[in-house]
Short mmCIF file of C-alpha atoms and ligand atoms in Angstrom, two decimals:
data_model
loop_
_atom_site.label_atom_id
_atom_site.label_comp_id
_atom_site.label_asym_id
_atom_site.label_seq_id
_atom_site.Cartn_x
_atom_site.Cartn_y
_atom_site.Cartn_z
CA MET A 1 13.52 33.39 -28.33
CA LYS A 2 11.46 36.17 -26.76
CA ILE A 3 13.26 38.80 -24.68
CA LEU A 4 11.62 41.51 -22.64
CA LEU A 5 14.03 44.43 -22.94
CA ILE A 6 13.46 47.26 -20.49
CA GLU A 7 15.66 50.09 -21.68
CA ASP A 8 14.94 53.79 -22.10
CA GLU A 9 17.90 54.69 -24.32
CA PRO A 10 17.08 54.12 -28.00
CA GLU A 11 20.82 53.79 -28.87
CA GLY A 12 21.16 50.93 -26.40
CA VAL A 13 18.21 49.11 -27.98
CA ALA A 14 19.50 49.72 -31.51
CA ARG A 15 22.95 48.42 -30.62
CA LEU A 16 21.64 45.19 -29.11
CA LYS A 17 19.40 44.55 -32.11
CA GLU A 18 22.25 45.20 -34.51
CA GLU A 19 24.66 42.89 -32.72
CA LEU A 20 22.11 40.10 -32.60
CA THR A 21 20.76 40.13 -36.16
CA ASP A 22 22.01 36.56 -36.70
CA VAL A 23 20.22 35.23 -33.60
CA PRO A 24 16.48 34.39 -33.74
CA VAL A 25 15.31 36.92 -31.14
CA GLU A 26 12.01 38.71 -30.78
CA PHE A 27 12.32 41.80 -28.57
CA LEU A 28 9.44 43.13 -26.50
CA ILE A 29 10.60 46.65 -25.70
CA ALA A 30 9.56 48.78 -22.75
CA GLU A 31 11.03 52.25 -22.29
CA ASP A 32 9.44 52.83 -18.90
CA ALA A 33 8.08 50.87 -15.93
CA ASP A 34 4.38 51.20 -16.75
CA THR A 35 4.93 49.88 -20.28
CA ALA A 36 6.92 46.95 -18.86
CA LEU A 37 4.03 46.09 -16.55
CA GLU A 38 1.63 46.23 -19.46
CA ILE A 39 3.80 43.80 -21.45
CA LEU A 40 3.81 41.44 -18.46
CA THR A 41 0.04 41.06 -18.80
CA GLN A 42 0.50 39.69 -22.33
CA GLY A 43 2.15 36.44 -21.24
CA PRO A 44 5.56 34.95 -20.65
CA PHE A 45 8.92 35.29 -22.44
CA ASP A 46 12.30 33.56 -22.21
CA LEU A 47 14.52 36.22 -20.68
CA ALA A 48 14.18 39.72 -19.24
CA VAL A 49 16.95 42.28 -19.60
CA CYS A 50 16.19 45.08 -17.21
CA ASP A 51 17.78 48.52 -16.96
CA LEU A 52 17.25 50.09 -13.57
CA LYS A 53 17.33 53.81 -14.19
CA ILE A 54 14.17 54.21 -16.25
CA PRO A 55 11.16 56.57 -16.28
CA GLU A 56 7.98 55.72 -14.42
CA SER A 57 5.77 56.15 -17.49
CA ARG A 58 5.53 57.87 -20.86
CA LEU A 59 4.07 60.89 -19.09
CA VAL A 60 6.66 61.05 -16.29
CA PRO A 61 9.96 60.85 -18.16
CA GLN A 62 12.33 61.53 -15.20
CA PRO A 63 14.36 58.29 -14.82
CA HIS A 64 14.97 56.75 -11.40
CA THR A 65 16.21 53.37 -10.21
CA ALA A 66 13.04 52.94 -8.11
CA HIS A 67 11.09 52.45 -11.35
CA GLY A 68 13.47 49.80 -12.65
CA LEU A 69 13.28 47.97 -9.34
CA ARG A 70 9.48 48.09 -9.54
CA ALA A 71 9.57 46.54 -13.01
CA PHE A 72 12.07 43.92 -11.78
CA ASP A 73 9.93 43.01 -8.74
CA ASN A 74 6.89 42.63 -10.97
CA ILE A 75 8.73 40.32 -13.35
CA ARG A 76 9.86 38.16 -10.43
CA ALA A 77 6.36 38.06 -8.95
CA ARG A 78 4.52 37.37 -12.20
CA PHE A 79 7.04 35.04 -13.87
CA PRO A 80 9.34 33.63 -11.17
CA GLY A 81 10.60 31.01 -13.62
CA VAL A 82 11.95 33.54 -16.13
CA PRO A 83 15.63 34.45 -15.77
CA VAL A 84 16.51 38.13 -15.46
CA ILE A 85 19.65 40.04 -16.36
CA ILE A 86 19.82 43.37 -14.62
CA TYR A 87 21.72 45.60 -16.96
CA SER A 88 22.66 48.91 -15.43
CA GLY A 89 25.42 51.45 -14.92
CA PHE A 90 27.84 51.58 -12.03
CA GLY A 91 27.40 53.80 -9.01
CA SER A 92 23.69 53.25 -8.85
CA SER A 93 22.11 54.17 -5.52
CA ALA A 94 19.90 51.08 -5.86
CA PHE A 95 22.79 48.66 -5.42
CA GLY A 96 22.17 48.07 -1.72
CA GLU A 97 18.64 46.92 -2.39
CA LEU A 98 19.68 45.15 -5.54
CA GLY A 99 22.31 43.16 -3.66
CA ASP A 100 19.59 41.76 -1.40
CA ARG A 101 17.49 40.79 -4.38
CA LEU A 102 20.41 39.15 -6.15
CA SER A 103 21.45 37.11 -3.13
CA ALA A 104 17.83 36.02 -2.54
CA ALA A 105 17.45 34.74 -6.12
CA PRO A 106 17.84 30.99 -6.58
CA GLN A 107 20.05 28.96 -8.87
CA HIS A 108 18.35 26.86 -11.53
CA ASP A 109 19.33 24.41 -14.20
CA LEU A 110 17.57 26.41 -16.89
CA PHE A 111 18.09 24.22 -19.91
CA GLY A 112 19.48 20.98 -18.62
CA GLU A 113 23.12 22.09 -19.00
CA GLY A 114 23.87 22.75 -15.33
CA ALA A 115 22.77 25.17 -12.62
CA THR A 116 23.28 28.91 -13.08
CA ASP A 117 22.21 32.04 -11.23
CA HIS A 118 18.68 32.88 -12.10
CA VAL A 119 19.07 36.63 -11.63
CA ILE A 120 22.34 38.30 -12.51
CA HIS A 121 23.72 41.78 -12.78
CA ARG A 122 25.73 42.93 -15.80
CA SER A 123 27.34 46.30 -16.08
CA LYS A 124 26.48 48.67 -18.89
CA GLY A 125 30.20 49.33 -19.05
CA ASP A 126 30.65 45.91 -20.66
CA PRO A 127 27.94 45.46 -23.34
CA GLU A 128 29.92 42.68 -25.07
CA LYS A 129 29.36 40.48 -22.07
CA LEU A 130 25.59 40.89 -22.27
CA ILE A 131 25.62 40.14 -25.99
CA ASP A 132 27.68 36.99 -25.43
CA GLU A 133 25.29 35.90 -22.73
CA ILE A 134 22.22 36.32 -24.93
CA ARG A 135 23.99 34.38 -27.69
CA GLU A 136 24.81 31.55 -25.31
CA PHE A 137 21.22 31.54 -24.11
CA ALA A 138 19.93 31.29 -27.68
CA ALA A 139 22.42 28.50 -28.45
CA GLN A 140 21.22 26.48 -25.45
CA LEU A 141 17.63 26.95 -26.54
CA SER A 142 18.32 25.78 -30.05
CA ARG A 143 20.17 22.69 -28.73
CA LEU A 144 17.08 22.02 -26.65
CA ASP A 145 14.79 22.30 -29.66
CA GLU A 146 16.73 19.49 -31.32
CA ILE A 147 15.28 17.04 -28.82
CA GLU A 148 12.42 15.30 -30.58
CA ILE A 149 9.07 14.68 -28.94
CA THR A 150 7.01 11.82 -30.34
CA PRO A 151 4.34 11.29 -31.40
CA GLY A 152 4.12 14.61 -33.25
CA PRO A 153 0.41 15.16 -32.51
CA SER A 154 1.28 15.63 -28.82
CA ARG A 155 1.62 19.25 -29.91
CA GLU A 156 -2.13 19.55 -29.70
CA TYR A 157 -2.33 19.25 -25.94
CA LEU A 158 1.15 20.38 -24.94
CA THR A 159 1.89 24.09 -25.08
CA TYR A 160 5.23 25.33 -26.39
CA TYR A 161 6.51 25.78 -22.84
CA ASP A 162 5.18 22.35 -21.77
CA ARG A 163 7.26 20.80 -24.54
CA ARG A 164 10.22 22.90 -23.37
CA LEU A 165 9.92 21.34 -19.89
CA LEU A 166 9.92 17.80 -21.31
CA ARG A 167 12.99 18.69 -23.35
CA ILE A 168 14.84 20.14 -20.36
CA TYR A 169 14.14 16.93 -18.46
CA ALA A 170 15.30 14.81 -21.40
CA ARG A 171 18.48 16.86 -21.70
CA GLN A 172 19.24 16.33 -18.02
CA GLN A 173 19.06 12.60 -18.76
CA GLN A 174 21.34 13.08 -21.81
CA CYS A 175 18.55 12.02 -24.12
CA SER A 176 17.59 13.18 -27.57
CA LEU A 177 14.16 11.61 -27.95
CA VAL A 178 11.11 11.64 -25.68
CA HIS A 179 8.05 9.46 -26.16
CA VAL A 180 4.94 10.89 -24.54
CA GLU A 181 1.54 9.44 -23.83
CA ARG A 182 -1.24 11.48 -22.30
CA LEU A 183 -2.76 10.20 -19.05
CA ALA A 184 -6.24 10.76 -17.63
CA GLY A 185 -7.01 13.29 -14.90
CA GLY A 186 -6.69 16.99 -15.46
CA ARG A 187 -9.53 18.31 -13.30
CA SER A 188 -6.89 20.20 -11.35
CA GLY A 189 -5.77 21.99 -14.52
CA ALA A 190 -2.59 19.92 -14.86
CA VAL A 191 -1.60 18.08 -18.02
CA THR A 192 -0.21 14.67 -17.04
CA VAL A 193 1.87 12.53 -19.40
CA LYS A 194 3.84 9.31 -19.26
CA LEU A 195 7.41 9.79 -20.51
CA ALA A 196 10.05 7.47 -21.86
CA CYS A 197 13.41 9.09 -22.69
CA GLU A 198 15.85 7.65 -25.19
CA SER A 199 19.52 8.42 -25.76
CA ILE A 200 21.74 7.21 -28.60
CA ASP A 201 22.44 4.12 -26.45
CA GLY A 202 18.72 3.28 -26.18
CA PRO A 203 16.07 3.77 -23.48
CA ALA A 204 17.32 5.76 -20.48
CA GLY A 205 16.03 5.75 -16.92
CA GLY A 206 12.72 4.34 -15.80
CA ALA A 207 9.28 5.36 -16.99
CA ILE A 208 8.27 8.72 -15.59
CA VAL A 209 5.05 10.63 -15.11
CA ALA A 210 5.33 14.36 -15.79
CA LYS A 211 2.71 16.67 -14.34
CA LEU A 212 2.76 20.01 -16.14
CA ASN A 213 1.08 22.97 -14.51
CA THR A 214 1.47 26.62 -13.56
CA TYR A 215 4.47 27.68 -11.49
CA ASP A 216 2.34 28.22 -8.35
CA GLU A 217 0.56 24.87 -8.58
CA VAL A 218 3.83 23.00 -9.09
CA GLN A 219 5.59 24.76 -6.20
CA GLY A 220 2.53 24.08 -4.03
CA GLU A 221 2.51 20.38 -4.86
CA ARG A 222 6.26 20.11 -4.31
CA GLN A 223 6.04 21.76 -0.89
CA ARG A 224 3.11 19.56 0.14
CA TYR A 225 4.98 16.47 -0.99
CA LYS A 226 8.09 17.45 0.99
CA ARG A 227 6.19 18.35 4.12
CA TYR A 228 3.68 15.54 4.38
CA ILE A 229 4.67 12.48 2.37
CA GLY A 230 7.77 11.57 4.39
CA GLY A 231 5.84 9.93 7.22
CA LEU A 232 4.34 7.28 4.96
CA GLY A 233 5.89 3.96 4.03
CA ALA A 234 7.84 4.04 0.75
CA THR A 235 5.36 1.80 -1.03
CA THR A 236 2.38 4.07 -0.30
CA PHE A 237 3.40 6.92 -2.62
CA THR A 238 5.32 7.45 -5.85
CA PRO A 239 8.74 9.13 -5.46
CA LEU A 240 9.17 12.65 -6.80
CA MET A 241 12.27 12.45 -9.01
CA GLU A 242 12.64 16.03 -10.26
CA THR A 243 10.91 19.38 -10.24
CA LEU A 244 11.47 22.03 -12.91
CA VAL A 245 10.27 25.52 -12.09
CA ALA A 246 12.42 27.67 -14.37
CA GLY A 247 13.28 28.16 -18.02
CA ALA A 248 9.76 27.58 -19.36
CA GLY A 249 7.85 30.86 -19.11
CA ASP A 250 4.94 30.52 -16.71
CA ARG A 251 4.92 26.70 -16.77
CA ALA A 252 6.60 24.21 -14.44
CA ALA A 253 6.61 20.45 -13.93
CA LEU A 254 6.86 17.65 -11.40
CA PHE A 255 8.40 14.33 -12.49
CA TYR A 256 7.28 11.25 -10.56
CA ALA A 257 8.39 7.65 -10.89
CA LEU A 258 5.70 5.70 -12.73
CA ALA A 259 3.84 3.34 -10.40
CA GLN A 260 4.86 0.10 -12.19
CA GLY A 261 2.21 -2.59 -12.21
CA PHE A 262 -0.44 -0.34 -10.70
CA ASP A 263 -2.56 -0.57 -13.77
CA THR A 264 -6.07 0.03 -12.45
CA SER A 265 -7.54 2.87 -10.48
CA LEU A 266 -9.68 2.14 -7.44
CA PHE A 267 -12.59 3.57 -9.43
CA ASP A 268 -12.07 0.96 -12.16
CA LEU A 269 -11.70 -1.84 -9.64
CA LEU A 270 -14.89 -0.78 -7.89
CA ALA A 271 -16.76 -1.00 -11.18
CA GLN A 272 -15.53 -4.63 -11.45
CA SER A 273 -15.63 -5.96 -7.90
CA ASP A 274 -17.12 -4.40 -4.77
CA VAL A 275 -15.33 -6.91 -2.52
CA ASP A 276 -11.88 -6.32 -4.02
CA ALA A 277 -12.38 -2.57 -3.76
CA ALA A 278 -13.28 -2.97 -0.07
CA THR A 279 -10.03 -4.91 0.50
CA VAL A 280 -8.05 -2.07 -1.08
CA VAL A 281 -9.78 0.48 1.18
CA ALA A 282 -8.86 -1.60 4.25
CA ASN A 283 -5.24 -1.82 3.05
CA LEU A 284 -5.14 1.91 2.40
CA PHE A 285 -6.40 2.54 5.94
CA GLU A 286 -3.33 0.63 7.21
CA ALA A 287 -0.99 2.36 4.78
CA VAL A 288 -1.81 5.85 6.08
CA SER A 289 -1.67 4.93 9.76
CA ALA A 290 1.12 7.49 10.37
CA TRP A 291 -1.18 10.33 9.35
CA ARG A 292 -3.93 9.02 11.59
CA GLU A 293 -1.64 8.66 14.58
CA GLY A 294 -0.34 12.20 14.18
CA ALA A 295 -3.84 13.73 14.26
CA LYS A 296 -4.77 15.98 17.22
CA SER A 297 -8.10 16.69 18.90
CA ARG A 298 -9.30 20.25 18.39
CA ALA A 299 -12.35 22.46 18.10
CA VAL A 300 -12.35 24.37 14.80
CA GLU A 301 -14.79 26.68 13.07
CA LEU A 302 -17.09 25.08 10.55
CA ALA A 303 -15.84 27.53 7.91
CA LEU A 304 -12.26 26.27 8.34
CA ILE A 305 -13.33 22.72 7.50
CA ARG A 306 -15.14 23.91 4.41
CA ARG A 307 -12.27 26.18 3.34
CA ALA A 308 -9.91 23.19 3.24
CA LEU A 309 -12.01 22.02 0.27
CA LEU A 310 -13.65 25.12 -1.13
CA SER A 311 -12.36 28.67 -0.84
CA ASP A 312 -14.64 31.58 0.09
CA GLU A 313 -14.25 32.80 -3.47
CA ARG A 314 -15.49 29.50 -4.89
CA VAL A 315 -18.44 29.48 -2.48
CA HIS A 316 -19.34 32.89 -3.82
CA ASP A 317 -19.50 31.41 -7.33
CA LEU A 318 -21.89 28.59 -6.35
CA PRO A 319 -25.52 28.78 -7.55
CA GLU A 320 -27.83 30.65 -5.15
CA SER A 321 -29.71 27.43 -4.36
CA SER A 322 -26.46 25.86 -3.08
CA LYS A 323 -25.53 28.91 -1.06
CA ALA A 324 -28.97 28.83 0.55
CA LEU A 325 -27.98 25.50 2.14
CA PHE A 326 -25.84 27.52 4.54
CA ASP A 327 -28.55 29.87 5.65
CA ASN A 328 -29.44 27.88 8.74
CA VAL A 329 -25.96 27.11 9.98
CA SER A 330 -23.37 29.45 11.47
CA ASN A 331 -19.98 29.38 9.83
CA HIS A 332 -18.48 30.34 13.17
CA GLN A 333 -19.83 27.46 15.20
CA HIS A 334 -17.12 25.22 16.60
CA VAL A 335 -16.87 21.55 15.71
CA ASN A 336 -14.89 18.97 17.68
CA VAL A 337 -12.54 17.21 15.30
CA ARG A 338 -9.44 15.13 14.91
CA TRP A 339 -7.19 17.33 12.80
CA GLY A 340 -4.22 15.95 10.92
CA THR A 341 -2.56 15.21 7.62
CA SER A 342 -4.86 14.12 4.81
CA HIS A 343 -4.47 13.47 1.13
CA GLY A 344 -7.18 16.07 0.57
CA ASP A 345 -8.51 14.76 -2.75
CA LEU A 346 -8.77 11.03 -2.22
CA HIS A 347 -11.21 10.20 -4.98
CA GLY A 348 -11.09 6.76 -6.55
CA GLY A 349 -8.95 7.99 -9.46
CA ASN A 350 -6.17 9.06 -7.09
CA VAL A 351 -5.62 5.54 -5.74
CA LEU A 352 -3.91 3.13 -8.13
CA VAL A 353 -4.06 -0.60 -7.50
CA LYS A 354 -1.74 -3.55 -8.14
CA ASP A 355 -2.89 -7.20 -8.15
CA ARG A 356 -6.40 -6.09 -7.17
CA GLU A 357 -5.32 -5.47 -3.57
CA ILE A 358 -2.28 -3.23 -3.13
CA PRO A 359 -2.91 0.54 -3.21
CA VAL A 360 -0.63 3.46 -3.96
CA LEU A 361 -1.56 7.11 -3.47
CA ILE A 362 -0.95 9.60 -6.28
CA ASP A 363 -1.69 13.29 -6.87
CA TYR A 364 -0.31 15.34 -3.99
CA GLY A 365 -1.66 18.74 -5.01
CA ARG A 366 -4.04 19.04 -2.05
CA LEU A 367 -2.16 17.33 0.78
CA GLY A 368 -2.53 19.24 4.00
CA GLU A 369 -4.04 19.39 7.45
CA MET A 370 -7.74 18.72 7.63
CA THR A 371 -10.34 16.64 9.45
CA ALA A 372 -9.10 13.07 9.86
CA SER A 373 -12.33 11.76 8.31
CA LEU A 374 -11.93 13.76 5.10
CA ASP A 375 -10.07 11.04 3.18
CA PRO A 376 -12.45 8.13 3.84
CA ILE A 377 -15.49 10.37 3.32
CA THR A 378 -14.05 11.70 0.05
CA LEU A 379 -13.30 8.17 -1.11
CA GLU A 380 -16.77 6.88 -0.25
CA LEU A 381 -18.65 9.82 -1.76
CA SER A 382 -16.43 10.10 -4.85
CA ALA A 383 -18.03 6.89 -6.15
CA ILE A 384 -21.34 8.73 -6.32
CA LEU A 385 -20.27 12.38 -6.76
CA HIS A 386 -17.08 12.44 -8.82
CA PRO A 387 -17.66 13.03 -12.54
CA ASP A 388 -15.02 10.39 -13.44
CA SER A 389 -16.63 7.63 -11.37
CA PRO A 390 -17.39 4.68 -13.66
CA VAL A 391 -19.63 2.96 -11.13
CA ASP A 392 -23.15 2.14 -12.36
CA LEU A 393 -25.29 3.15 -9.40
CA ASN A 394 -28.65 2.30 -10.89
CA GLY A 395 -30.48 5.08 -9.09
CA TRP A 396 -28.81 4.53 -5.71
CA PRO A 397 -28.79 6.42 -3.40
CA ASN A 398 -32.05 8.31 -3.77
CA PRO A 399 -32.15 11.84 -2.32
CA ASP A 400 -33.90 10.63 0.86
CA GLN A 401 -31.07 8.18 1.46
CA ALA A 402 -28.44 10.84 0.73
CA GLU A 403 -30.09 13.14 3.23
CA ARG A 404 -29.90 10.36 5.85
CA TRP A 405 -26.27 9.47 5.12
CA ASP A 406 -25.68 8.87 8.85
CA ASP A 407 -28.28 6.05 9.02
CA LEU A 408 -26.13 3.35 7.42
CA ASP A 409 -28.78 0.61 7.19
CA PHE A 410 -31.26 2.94 5.50
CA TYR A 411 -28.51 4.41 3.33
CA LEU A 412 -27.24 1.03 2.08
CA ASP A 413 -30.62 -0.23 0.87
CA LYS A 414 -30.18 -1.27 -2.83
CA CYS A 415 -26.55 -0.07 -2.76
CA PRO A 416 -24.55 -1.81 -5.54
CA THR A 417 -21.26 -1.43 -3.61
CA PRO A 418 -22.07 -2.14 0.06
CA ALA A 419 -18.68 -3.67 0.91
CA PHE A 420 -16.83 -0.62 -0.39
CA VAL A 421 -19.11 1.85 1.42
CA GLY A 422 -18.84 -0.29 4.56
CA ALA A 423 -15.03 -0.29 4.43
CA CYS A 424 -14.94 3.48 3.98
CA ARG A 425 -17.38 3.90 6.87
CA THR A 426 -15.25 1.68 9.14
CA TRP A 427 -12.32 3.98 8.39
CA THR A 428 -14.42 7.11 9.00
CA ASP A 429 -15.71 5.79 12.32
CA ALA A 430 -12.19 4.88 13.42
CA VAL A 431 -10.74 8.34 12.81
CA ALA A 432 -13.51 10.91 13.34
CA ARG A 433 -13.71 12.43 16.81
CA ALA A 434 -17.50 12.66 16.83
CA PRO A 435 -20.46 12.68 14.40
CA ARG A 436 -20.38 16.46 13.89
CA GLU A 437 -16.91 16.15 12.37
CA MET A 438 -18.39 13.74 9.82
CA ASP A 439 -21.36 16.01 9.11
CA ALA A 440 -19.15 19.06 8.62
CA THR A 441 -16.88 17.05 6.31
CA VAL A 442 -19.76 15.61 4.27
CA LEU A 443 -21.13 19.14 3.92
CA ALA A 444 -17.77 20.48 2.72
CA TYR A 445 -17.21 17.69 0.20
CA ALA A 446 -20.77 17.86 -1.16
CA LEU A 447 -20.40 21.61 -1.66
CA ARG A 448 -17.10 21.13 -3.40
CA GLN A 449 -18.63 18.65 -5.83
CA LEU A 450 -21.42 21.09 -6.65
CA ARG A 451 -18.74 22.85 -8.73
CA PHE A 452 -19.28 20.04 -11.22
CA HIS A 453 -23.04 20.65 -11.39
CA GLU A 454 -22.85 20.54 -15.19
CA ASP A 455 -21.32 17.02 -15.18
CA ILE A 456 -23.18 15.45 -12.28
CA ASP A 457 -26.76 15.56 -11.01
CA PRO A 458 -26.78 18.27 -8.31
CA ALA A 459 -29.67 16.55 -6.51
CA LEU A 460 -27.36 14.15 -4.65
CA PRO A 461 -24.76 16.58 -3.31
CA THR A 462 -27.59 18.95 -2.43
CA ALA A 463 -29.40 16.23 -0.46
CA LEU A 464 -26.17 15.17 1.29
CA ALA A 465 -25.46 18.79 2.24
CA ARG A 466 -29.03 19.41 3.41
CA GLY A 467 -28.93 16.35 5.68
CA ALA A 468 -25.54 17.31 7.08
CA VAL A 469 -26.73 20.85 7.86
CA ARG A 470 -29.82 19.48 9.61
CA ARG A 471 -27.72 17.19 11.79
CA LEU A 472 -25.31 20.01 12.60
CA GLN A 473 -28.25 22.09 13.79
CA GLU A 474 -29.91 19.34 15.78
CA SER A 475 -26.96 17.71 17.52
N1 ATP B 501 3.13 8.02 -10.56
C1 ATP B 501 2.17 7.61 -11.39
N2 ATP B 501 2.20 6.37 -11.92
C2 ATP B 501 1.25 5.95 -12.78
N3 ATP B 501 0.23 6.73 -13.21
C3 ATP B 501 0.15 7.96 -12.73
C4 ATP B 501 1.10 8.48 -11.79
N4 ATP B 501 0.75 9.75 -11.50
C5 ATP B 501 -0.35 10.02 -12.22
N5 ATP B 501 -0.73 8.96 -12.96
C6 ATP B 501 -1.89 8.90 -13.88
O1 ATP B 501 -2.14 10.21 -14.37
C7 ATP B 501 -3.44 10.65 -13.99
C8 ATP B 501 -3.42 12.13 -13.66
O2 ATP B 501 -2.51 12.39 -12.60
P1 ATP B 501 -2.95 13.27 -11.35
O3 ATP B 501 -4.09 12.64 -10.65
O4 ATP B 501 -1.73 13.54 -10.54
O5 ATP B 501 -3.42 14.60 -12.11
P2 ATP B 501 -4.58 15.64 -11.81
O6 ATP B 501 -4.73 16.45 -13.02
O7 ATP B 501 -4.27 16.35 -10.54
O8 ATP B 501 -5.87 14.77 -11.58
P3 ATP B 501 -7.27 15.16 -10.92
O9 ATP B 501 -8.25 15.06 -12.04
O10 ATP B 501 -7.43 14.14 -9.86
O11 ATP B 501 -7.17 16.54 -10.34
C9 ATP B 501 -3.84 9.76 -12.83
O12 ATP B 501 -5.23 9.63 -12.72
C10 ATP B 501 -3.16 8.44 -13.18
O13 ATP B 501 -3.93 7.72 -14.10
MG1 MG B 502 -5.77 12.93 -9.90
#
């Protein structure tokens, strides 16, 4: 167990170390606020014990509670999932401010043994209490480590803290064994695994999908799920069963019910049968009708549409030739749109299919408010622009066709999946307010896919974007 100990009195440090010689603890010691901040850059730990009255730096040795509070605030900001024990003397002038921080801190079930306060205050007048608490913490961690994860080689792709999260989940289910199997995906930076937990009585609970990611990404996906999924019918999404955002350093996890029987992705189905894929698209259109009906007419800046898919920072990182596509179009021009809830990353791998016709949406990391045509346009274009698309396009579309995406007859010439493209286009036409919304959305998606220029041929997204820009200028 790794503990960040912020304490300027050497006797205090020595005493703690002495009392805890029989506990497997590694201390990272900071005697002042600047050193603590430096340690924070080196990565996460299991617990922070934070004195408040500490010096600002090695060079400015005068202690003050303001410096301890600064260290504390930085720990909370950088590693919100790490529990903190504030360990300070009585009579501190910082207690007013500290009280606010303590009451704002959440409760978490750190190690699957029940919820506790995430940030607590312990008095320096009672060091035994702190020592007992650290011992209890270490004991819980070692009970957690007894939970076995199989197969053993899963260590290669799961970090130490990822395995911790799976163990916390298993412990909540009173299980001692977790079987894991890695799933595809991962372009978002998440590691996704299928889980089956087992207790001494045998398999426990249903099969689960765990999505392991950074704290911020997990909180973002949880909030998006809570805010936007509710309006859809229960069979259109997979229920979120649990979220763990504490107790595992800088990692966190979402646990979804496994979509039973949804054994193919829409991408895979499209590679097998254009007509079946088109049926799934039509069914999906019906399944998300609540989102469509909630959409509102608006005029928004072109840049806002693009930003929903690609941040300004990411645009900055694009090759110069891609950035040049923008030269002839004003980011500030207004586009008439229908604006409403969208999945936001509806590529063919994020739709799973049962019985070759029933769809379910997965992957809620980009849900939000965008142009209503974003989802069908993403779905259609993902077959040609997503690096995971298994569809054999045989040279279709050529760059001329991509540039004239709006001319459907010309575009579909020699298309191997005309029914699928047609079904997506029917959806797009039904939801977009006007053609400029479609052009702005095609432009944004094509630019986003240019991020993958090492995995896909940039000629197609470039041609799609060029055509969209031309239409935006001319219309
Ligand atoms: N609830 C579920 N039931 C069954 N399989 C699932 C479920 N959730 C995810 N999967 C599988 O795990 C894969 C990865 O999940 P997900 O798409 O959420 O992760 P991701 O890393 O965000 O993917 P992407 O590459 O799209 O960004 C999916 O493509 C799918 O095969
Ligand atoms: Mg996905």
